[in-house]
Amino acid sequence: MSSGNDLQEPRPLSEEDAGRANLYALIGRLFYDAPDSILLPQLCRAEAESVENNAPLDRAWQSLRNACGSAYPEMVEREHDSLFVGVGKSEVTPYTSHYVRGNSPDRHLVRLRERSEQLGLARRSAAFEVEDHVSGICDVMRILIEDGHSLSEQRLFFKEFVYPGVTPLCEAVAVATSAAFYRCVAEFARAFLEVERQAFEMHETEV
């Protein structure tokens, strides 16, 4: 995804929002492709101030870091391909429209494209994946945060496209027979989205 507001002066982010944007970027990166021999040790050493004081998210973060410490890049890449790429059909589809109830995947994808255009976002011409890929959904949230979109706009996109699509995808990964490292990724992503959901609900009641 790319922003249609690229020429605007970026607003300084609060520490909290910078942390949120970084976590969306990390989750999108891990689902898009397996972490390599550079990213794995970086995650082992990484601190995550944004997850402090939240026990479920903190535990999930520590589990992910531990998994990175014992992971072999070749094995994680094989697991990623088995889960999300596969030969013929993947074990878990990474396209979130598949998981949203109450609407057909095609109609949900159309709505996602319409909403992205309304937000001033356009799909990169070189992008390979369809917009509803989990990494693309996370990328939109990252951009909304970094570009200073209002919490109301963030909440609307989250409620319509992020939570109802990414959460059940994580649940599918959690029970997938091929999942080991990615079970920790899914646990972390799901815990983070729960924190986001609760924060957006609190903001909604205050408006």
C-alpha positions as protocol buffer text, in pm:
chain_id: "A"
residue {
  index: 1
  type: MET
  ca { x: 0 y: 0 z: 0 }
}
residue {
  index: 2
  type: SER
  ca { x: 108 y: 357 z: -60 }
}
residue {
  index: 3
  type: SER
  ca { x: -36 y: 677 z: 75 }
}
residue {
  index: 4
  type: GLY
  ca { x: -189 y: 939 z: -150 }
}
residue {
  index: 5
  type: ASN
  ca { x: -64 y: 1200 z: 96 }
}
residue {
  index: 6
  type: ASP
  ca { x: 306 y: 1138 z: 44 }
}
residue {
  index: 7
  type: LEU
  ca { x: 382 y: 1510 z: -9 }
}
residue {
  index: 8
  type: GLN
  ca { x: 238 y: 1615 z: 324 }
}
residue {
  index: 9
  type: GLU
  ca { x: 469 y: 1688 z: 616 }
}
residue {
  index: 10
  type: PRO
  ca { x: 456 y: 1382 z: 845 }
}
residue {
  index: 11
  type: ARG
  ca { x: 329 y: 1454 z: 1195 }
}
residue {
  index: 12
  type: PRO
  ca { x: 545 y: 1357 z: 1490 }
}
residue {
  index: 13
  type: LEU
  ca { x: 418 y: 1035 z: 1643 }
}
residue {
  index: 14
  type: SER
  ca { x: 368 y: 980 z: 2012 }
}
residue {
  index: 15
  type: GLU
  ca { x: 570 y: 698 z: 2165 }
}
residue {
  index: 16
  type: GLU
  ca { x: 254 y: 491 z: 2194 }
}
residue {
  index: 17
  type: ASP
  ca { x: 154 y: 538 z: 1830 }
}
residue {
  index: 18
  type: ALA
  ca { x: 508 y: 470 z: 1709 }
}
residue {
  index: 19
  type: GLY
  ca { x: 497 y: 144 z: 1904 }
}
residue {
  index: 20
  type: ARG
  ca { x: 161 y: 52 z: 1755 }
}
residue {
  index: 21
  type: ALA
  ca { x: 280 y: 124 z: 1402 }
}
residue {
  index: 22
  type: ASN
  ca { x: 594 y: -83 z: 1459 }
}
residue {
  index: 23
  type: LEU
  ca { x: 393 y: -380 z: 1584 }
}
residue {
  index: 24
  type: TYR
  ca { x: 160 y: -370 z: 1284 }
}
residue {
  index: 25
  type: ALA
  ca { x: 467 y: -355 z: 1060 }
}
residue {
  index: 26
  type: LEU
  ca { x: 625 y: -651 z: 1239 }
}
residue {
  index: 27
  type: ILE
  ca { x: 313 y: -867 z: 1223 }
}
residue {
  index: 28
  type: GLY
  ca { x: 267 y: -787 z: 855 }
}
residue {
  index: 29
  type: ARG
  ca { x: 632 y: -869 z: 784 }
}
residue {
  index: 30
  type: LEU
  ca { x: 619 y: -1204 z: 962 }
}
residue {
  index: 31
  type: PHE
  ca { x: 305 y: -1314 z: 782 }
}
residue {
  index: 32
  type: TYR
  ca { x: 432 y: -1195 z: 443 }
}
residue {
  index: 33
  type: ASP
  ca { x: 753 y: -1392 z: 453 }
}
residue {
  index: 34
  type: ALA
  ca { x: 953 y: -1604 z: 693 }
}
residue {
  index: 35
  type: PRO
  ca { x: 1204 y: -1413 z: 909 }
}
residue {
  index: 36
  type: ASP
  ca { x: 1561 y: -1460 z: 791 }
}
residue {
  index: 37
  type: SER
  ca { x: 1892 y: -1499 z: 973 }
}
residue {
  index: 38
  type: ILE
  ca { x: 1906 y: -1122 z: 1027 }
}
residue {
  index: 39
  type: LEU
  ca { x: 1554 y: -1061 z: 1157 }
}
residue {
  index: 40
  type: LEU
  ca { x: 1543 y: -1358 z: 1396 }
}
residue {
  index: 41
  type: PRO
  ca { x: 1832 y: -1240 z: 1619 }
}
residue {
  index: 42
  type: GLN
  ca { x: 1703 y: -882 z: 1599 }
}
residue {
  index: 43
  type: LEU
  ca { x: 1374 y: -997 z: 1748 }
}
residue {
  index: 44
  type: CYS
  ca { x: 1557 y: -1190 z: 2019 }
}
residue {
  index: 45
  type: ARG
  ca { x: 1734 y: -871 z: 2126 }
}
residue {
  index: 46
  type: ALA
  ca { x: 1439 y: -637 z: 2073 }
}
residue {
  index: 47
  type: GLU
  ca { x: 1274 y: -459 z: 2359 }
}
residue {
  index: 48
  type: ALA
  ca { x: 902 y: -386 z: 2341 }
}
residue {
  index: 49
  type: GLU
  ca { x: 811 y: -104 z: 2575 }
}
residue {
  index: 50
  type: SER
  ca { x: 466 y: -83 z: 2415 }
}
residue {
  index: 51
  type: VAL
  ca { x: 364 y: -423 z: 2556 }
}
residue {
  index: 52
  type: GLU
  ca { x: 449 y: -350 z: 2917 }
}
residue {
  index: 53
  type: ASN
  ca { x: 172 y: -366 z: 3177 }
}
residue {
  index: 54
  type: ASN
  ca { x: -33 y: -604 z: 2965 }
}
residue {
  index: 55
  type: ALA
  ca { x: 20 y: -958 z: 3085 }
}
residue {
  index: 56
  type: PRO
  ca { x: -127 y: -1156 z: 2789 }
}
residue {
  index: 57
  type: LEU
  ca { x: 56 y: -946 z: 2530 }
}
residue {
  index: 58
  type: ASP
  ca { x: 377 y: -950 z: 2731 }
}
residue {
  index: 59
  type: ARG
  ca { x: 364 y: -1330 z: 2761 }
}
residue {
  index: 60
  type: ALA
  ca { x: 296 y: -1362 z: 2388 }
}
residue {
  index: 61
  type: TRP
  ca { x: 588 y: -1131 z: 2311 }
}
residue {
  index: 62
  type: GLN
  ca { x: 822 y: -1332 z: 2531 }
}
residue {
  index: 63
  type: SER
  ca { x: 705 y: -1656 z: 2368 }
}
residue {
  index: 64
  type: LEU
  ca { x: 775 y: -1510 z: 2024 }
}
residue {
  index: 65
  type: ARG
  ca { x: 1121 y: -1393 z: 2128 }
}
residue {
  index: 66
  type: ASN
  ca { x: 1198 y: -1738 z: 2271 }
}
residue {
  index: 67
  type: ALA
  ca { x: 1078 y: -1900 z: 1949 }
}
residue {
  index: 68
  type: CYS
  ca { x: 1307 y: -1670 z: 1750 }
}
residue {
  index: 69
  type: GLY
  ca { x: 1599 y: -1773 z: 1970 }
}
residue {
  index: 70
  type: SER
  ca { x: 1559 y: -2142 z: 1891 }
}
residue {
  index: 71
  type: ALA
  ca { x: 1444 y: -2110 z: 1528 }
}
residue {
  index: 72
  type: TYR
  ca { x: 1641 y: -2211 z: 1221 }
}
residue {
  index: 73
  type: PRO
  ca { x: 1571 y: -1985 z: 920 }
}
residue {
  index: 74
  type: GLU
  ca { x: 1542 y: -2275 z: 679 }
}
residue {
  index: 75
  type: MET
  ca { x: 1288 y: -2455 z: 896 }
}
residue {
  index: 76
  type: VAL
  ca { x: 1083 y: -2140 z: 953 }
}
residue {
  index: 77
  type: GLU
  ca { x: 1081 y: -2073 z: 580 }
}
residue {
  index: 78
  type: ARG
  ca { x: 963 y: -2427 z: 516 }
}
residue {
  index: 79
  type: GLU
  ca { x: 689 y: -2386 z: 775 }
}
residue {
  index: 80
  type: HIS
  ca { x: 577 y: -2053 z: 625 }
}
residue {
  index: 81
  type: ASP
  ca { x: 553 y: -2205 z: 279 }
}
residue {
  index: 82
  type: SER
  ca { x: 364 y: -2507 z: 407 }
}
residue {
  index: 83
  type: LEU
  ca { x: 116 y: -2292 z: 596 }
}
residue {
  index: 84
  type: PHE
  ca { x: 55 y: -2003 z: 359 }
}
residue {
  index: 85
  type: VAL
  ca { x: 188 y: -2100 z: 16 }
}
residue {
  index: 86
  type: GLY
  ca { x: 175 y: -2475 z: -21 }
}
residue {
  index: 87
  type: VAL
  ca { x: 169 y: -2679 z: -337 }
}
residue {
  index: 88
  type: GLY
  ca { x: -174 y: -2646 z: -492 }
}
residue {
  index: 89
  type: LYS
  ca { x: -344 y: -2522 z: -175 }
}
residue {
  index: 90
  type: SER
  ca { x: -204 y: -2376 z: 144 }
}
residue {
  index: 91
  type: GLU
  ca { x: -306 y: -2510 z: 483 }
}
residue {
  index: 92
  type: VAL
  ca { x: -411 y: -2161 z: 598 }
}
residue {
  index: 93
  type: THR
  ca { x: -515 y: -1889 z: 357 }
}
residue {
  index: 94
  type: PRO
  ca { x: -354 y: -1552 z: 440 }
}
residue {
  index: 95
  type: TYR
  ca { x: -634 y: -1361 z: 264 }
}
residue {
  index: 96
  type: THR
  ca { x: -857 y: -1209 z: 529 }
}
residue {
  index: 97
  type: SER
  ca { x: -1174 y: -1185 z: 319 }
}
residue {
  index: 98
  type: HIS
  ca { x: -1200 y: -1561 z: 358 }
}
residue {
  index: 99
  type: TYR
  ca { x: -1266 y: -1523 z: 733 }
}
residue {
  index: 100
  type: VAL
  ca { x: -1515 y: -1236 z: 746 }
}
residue {
  index: 101
  type: ARG
  ca { x: -1869 y: -1352 z: 813 }
}
residue {
  index: 102
  type: GLY
  ca { x: -2186 y: -1197 z: 677 }
}
residue {
  index: 103
  type: ASN
  ca { x: -2043 y: -1111 z: 336 }
}
residue {
  index: 104
  type: SER
  ca { x: -1892 y: -1295 z: 41 }
}
residue {
  index: 105
  type: PRO
  ca { x: -1512 y: -1270 z: 0 }
}
residue {
  index: 106
  type: ASP
  ca { x: -1553 y: -1090 z: -332 }
}
residue {
  index: 107
  type: ARG
  ca { x: -1787 y: -827 z: -191 }
}
residue {
  index: 108
  type: HIS
  ca { x: -1565 y: -779 z: 112 }
}
residue {
  index: 109
  type: LEU
  ca { x: -1263 y: -725 z: -113 }
}
residue {
  index: 110
  type: VAL
  ca { x: -1454 y: -467 z: -317 }
}
residue {
  index: 111
  type: ARG
  ca { x: -1547 y: -286 z: 3 }
}
residue {
  index: 112
  type: LEU
  ca { x: -1184 y: -295 z: 117 }
}
residue {
  index: 113
  type: ARG
  ca { x: -1071 y: -137 z: -211 }
}
residue {
  index: 114
  type: GLU
  ca { x: -1337 y: 131 z: -185 }
}
residue {
  index: 115
  type: ARG
  ca { x: -1244 y: 211 z: 173 }
}
residue {
  index: 116
  type: SER
  ca { x: -873 y: 227 z: 86 }
}
residue {
  index: 117
  type: GLU
  ca { x: -946 y: 477 z: -191 }
}
residue {
  index: 118
  type: GLN
  ca { x: -1152 y: 687 z: 51 }
}
residue {
  index: 119
  type: LEU
  ca { x: -853 y: 695 z: 286 }
}
residue {
  index: 120
  type: GLY
  ca { x: -626 y: 813 z: 6 }
}
residue {
  index: 121
  type: LEU
  ca { x: -440 y: 485 z: -21 }
}
residue {
  index: 122
  type: ALA
  ca { x: -354 y: 314 z: -345 }
}
residue {
  index: 123
  type: ARG
  ca { x: -219 y: -31 z: -417 }
}
residue {
  index: 124
  type: ARG
  ca { x: 138 y: -24 z: -545 }
}
residue {
  index: 125
  type: SER
  ca { x: 158 y: -128 z: -910 }
}
residue {
  index: 126
  type: ALA
  ca { x: 443 y: -366 z: -825 }
}
residue {
  index: 127
  type: ALA
  ca { x: 250 y: -532 z: -542 }
}
residue {
  index: 128
  type: PHE
  ca { x: 202 y: -905 z: -595 }
}
residue {
  index: 129
  type: GLU
  ca { x: -49 y: -986 z: -323 }
}
residue {
  index: 130
  type: VAL
  ca { x: -418 y: -898 z: -330 }
}
residue {
  index: 131
  type: GLU
  ca { x: -517 y: -617 z: -93 }
}
residue {
  index: 132
  type: ASP
  ca { x: -683 y: -844 z: 163 }
}
residue {
  index: 133
  type: HIS
  ca { x: -361 y: -1032 z: 236 }
}
residue {
  index: 134
  type: VAL
  ca { x: -296 y: -1006 z: 611 }
}
residue {
  index: 135
  type: SER
  ca { x: 28 y: -819 z: 549 }
}
residue {
  index: 136
  type: GLY
  ca { x: -154 y: -561 z: 337 }
}
residue {
  index: 137
  type: ILE
  ca { x: -421 y: -512 z: 604 }
}
residue {
  index: 138
  type: CYS
  ca { x: -152 y: -455 z: 867 }
}
residue {
  index: 139
  type: ASP
  ca { x: 26 y: -217 z: 632 }
}
residue {
  index: 140
  type: VAL
  ca { x: -286 y: -3 z: 598 }
}
residue {
  index: 141
  type: MET
  ca { x: -315 y: 26 z: 976 }
}
residue {
  index: 142
  type: ARG
  ca { x: 52 y: 120 z: 999 }
}
residue {
  index: 143
  type: ILE
  ca { x: 3 y: 394 z: 739 }
}
residue {
  index: 144
  type: LEU
  ca { x: -311 y: 526 z: 909 }
}
residue {
  index: 145
  type: ILE
  ca { x: -118 y: 561 z: 1234 }
}
residue {
  index: 146
  type: GLU
  ca { x: 200 y: 706 z: 1082 }
}
residue {
  index: 147
  type: ASP
  ca { x: 12 y: 952 z: 861 }
}
residue {
  index: 148
  type: GLY
  ca { x: -185 y: 1085 z: 1155 }
}
residue {
  index: 149
  type: HIS
  ca { x: -532 y: 969 z: 1058 }
}
residue {
  index: 150
  type: SER
  ca { x: -785 y: 1021 z: 1335 }
}
residue {
  index: 151
  type: LEU
  ca { x: -859 y: 749 z: 1588 }
}
residue {
  index: 152
  type: SER
  ca { x: -1212 y: 738 z: 1448 }
}
residue {
  index: 153
  type: GLU
  ca { x: -1077 y: 649 z: 1103 }
}
residue {
  index: 154
  type: GLN
  ca { x: -840 y: 395 z: 1250 }
}
residue {
  index: 155
  type: ARG
  ca { x: -1118 y: 243 z: 1458 }
}
residue {
  index: 156
  type: LEU
  ca { x: -1350 y: 215 z: 1159 }
}
residue {
  index: 157
  type: PHE
  ca { x: -1090 y: 34 z: 947 }
}
residue {
  index: 158
  type: PHE
  ca { x: -994 y: -188 z: 1238 }
}
residue {
  index: 159
  type: LYS
  ca { x: -1354 y: -289 z: 1312 }
}
residue {
  index: 160
  type: GLU
  ca { x: -1441 y: -356 z: 949 }
}
residue {
  index: 161
  type: PHE
  ca { x: -1125 y: -511 z: 807 }
}
residue {
  index: 162
  type: VAL
  ca { x: -860 y: -587 z: 1069 }
}
residue {
  index: 163
  type: TYR
  ca { x: -1020 y: -755 z: 1368 }
}
residue {
  index: 164
  type: PRO
  ca { x: -1285 y: -967 z: 1187 }
}
residue {
  index: 165
  type: GLY
  ca { x: -1030 y: -1093 z: 933 }
}
residue {
  index: 166
  type: VAL
  ca { x: -695 y: -1120 z: 1110 }
}
residue {
  index: 167
  type: THR
  ca { x: -819 y: -1265 z: 1441 }
}
residue {
  index: 168
  type: PRO
  ca { x: -982 y: -1577 z: 1289 }
}
residue {
  index: 169
  type: LEU
  ca { x: -679 y: -1617 z: 1063 }
}
residue {
  index: 170
  type: CYS
  ca { x: -464 y: -1633 z: 1378 }
}
residue {
  index: 171
  type: GLU
  ca { x: -703 y: -1887 z: 1525 }
}
residue {
  index: 172
  type: ALA
  ca { x: -666 y: -2099 z: 1211 }
}
residue {
  index: 173
  type: VAL
  ca { x: -287 y: -2084 z: 1240 }
}
residue {
  index: 174
  type: ALA
  ca { x: -306 y: -2185 z: 1607 }
}
residue {
  index: 175
  type: VAL
  ca { x: -468 y: -2519 z: 1519 }
}
residue {
  index: 176
  type: ALA
  ca { x: -280 y: -2584 z: 1193 }
}
residue {
  index: 177
  type: THR
  ca { x: -79 y: -2906 z: 1196 }
}
residue {
  index: 178
  type: SER
  ca { x: 218 y: -2740 z: 1024 }
}
residue {
  index: 179
  type: ALA
  ca { x: 240 y: -2453 z: 1273 }
}
residue {
  index: 180
  type: ALA
  ca { x: 516 y: -2433 z: 1532 }
}
residue {
  index: 181
  type: PHE
  ca { x: 700 y: -2102 z: 1508 }
}
residue {
  index: 182
  type: TYR
  ca { x: 395 y: -1940 z: 1349 }
}
residue {
  index: 183
  type: ARG
  ca { x: 177 y: -2050 z: 1636 }
}
residue {
  index: 184
  type: CYS
  ca { x: 377 y: -1802 z: 1844 }
}
residue {
  index: 185
  type: VAL
  ca { x: 339 y: -1536 z: 1575 }
}
residue {
  index: 186
  type: ALA
  ca { x: -37 y: -1591 z: 1570 }
}
residue {
  index: 187
  type: GLU
  ca { x: -58 y: -1580 z: 1949 }
}
residue {
  index: 188
  type: PHE
  ca { x: 129 y: -1250 z: 1955 }
}
residue {
  index: 189
  type: ALA
  ca { x: -79 y: -1097 z: 1675 }
}
residue {
  index: 190
  type: ARG
  ca { x: -405 y: -1202 z: 1839 }
}
residue {
  index: 191
  type: ALA
  ca { x: -297 y: -1062 z: 2179 }
}
residue {
  index: 192
  type: PHE
  ca { x: -201 y: -731 z: 2019 }
}
residue {
  index: 193
  type: LEU
  ca { x: -531 y: -704 z: 1834 }
}
residue {
  index: 194
  type: GLU
  ca { x: -717 y: -761 z: 2160 }
}
residue {
  index: 195
  type: VAL
  ca { x: -532 y: -467 z: 2312 }
}
residue {
  index: 196
  type: GLU
  ca { x: -623 y: -257 z: 2008 }
}
residue {
  index: 197
  type: ARG
  ca { x: -988 y: -364 z: 2026 }
}
residue {
  index: 198
  type: GLN
  ca { x: -1015 y: -269 z: 2392 }
}
residue {
  index: 199
  type: ALA
  ca { x: -846 y: 66 z: 2333 }
}
residue {
  index: 200
  type: PHE
  ca { x: -1075 y: 151 z: 2042 }
}
residue {
  index: 201
  type: GLU
  ca { x: -1381 y: 55 z: 2246 }
}
residue {
  index: 202
  type: MET
  ca { x: -1269 y: 283 z: 2528 }
}
residue {
  index: 203
  type: HIS
  ca { x: -1218 y: 567 z: 2281 }
}
residue {
  index: 204
  type: GLU
  ca { x: -1560 y: 505 z: 2130 }
}
residue {
  index: 205
  type: THR
  ca { x: -1732 y: 537 z: 2467 }
}
residue {
  index: 206
  type: GLU
  ca { x: -1548 y: 862 z: 2538 }
}
residue {
  index: 207
  type: VAL
  ca { x: -1650 y: 1028 z: 2209 }
}
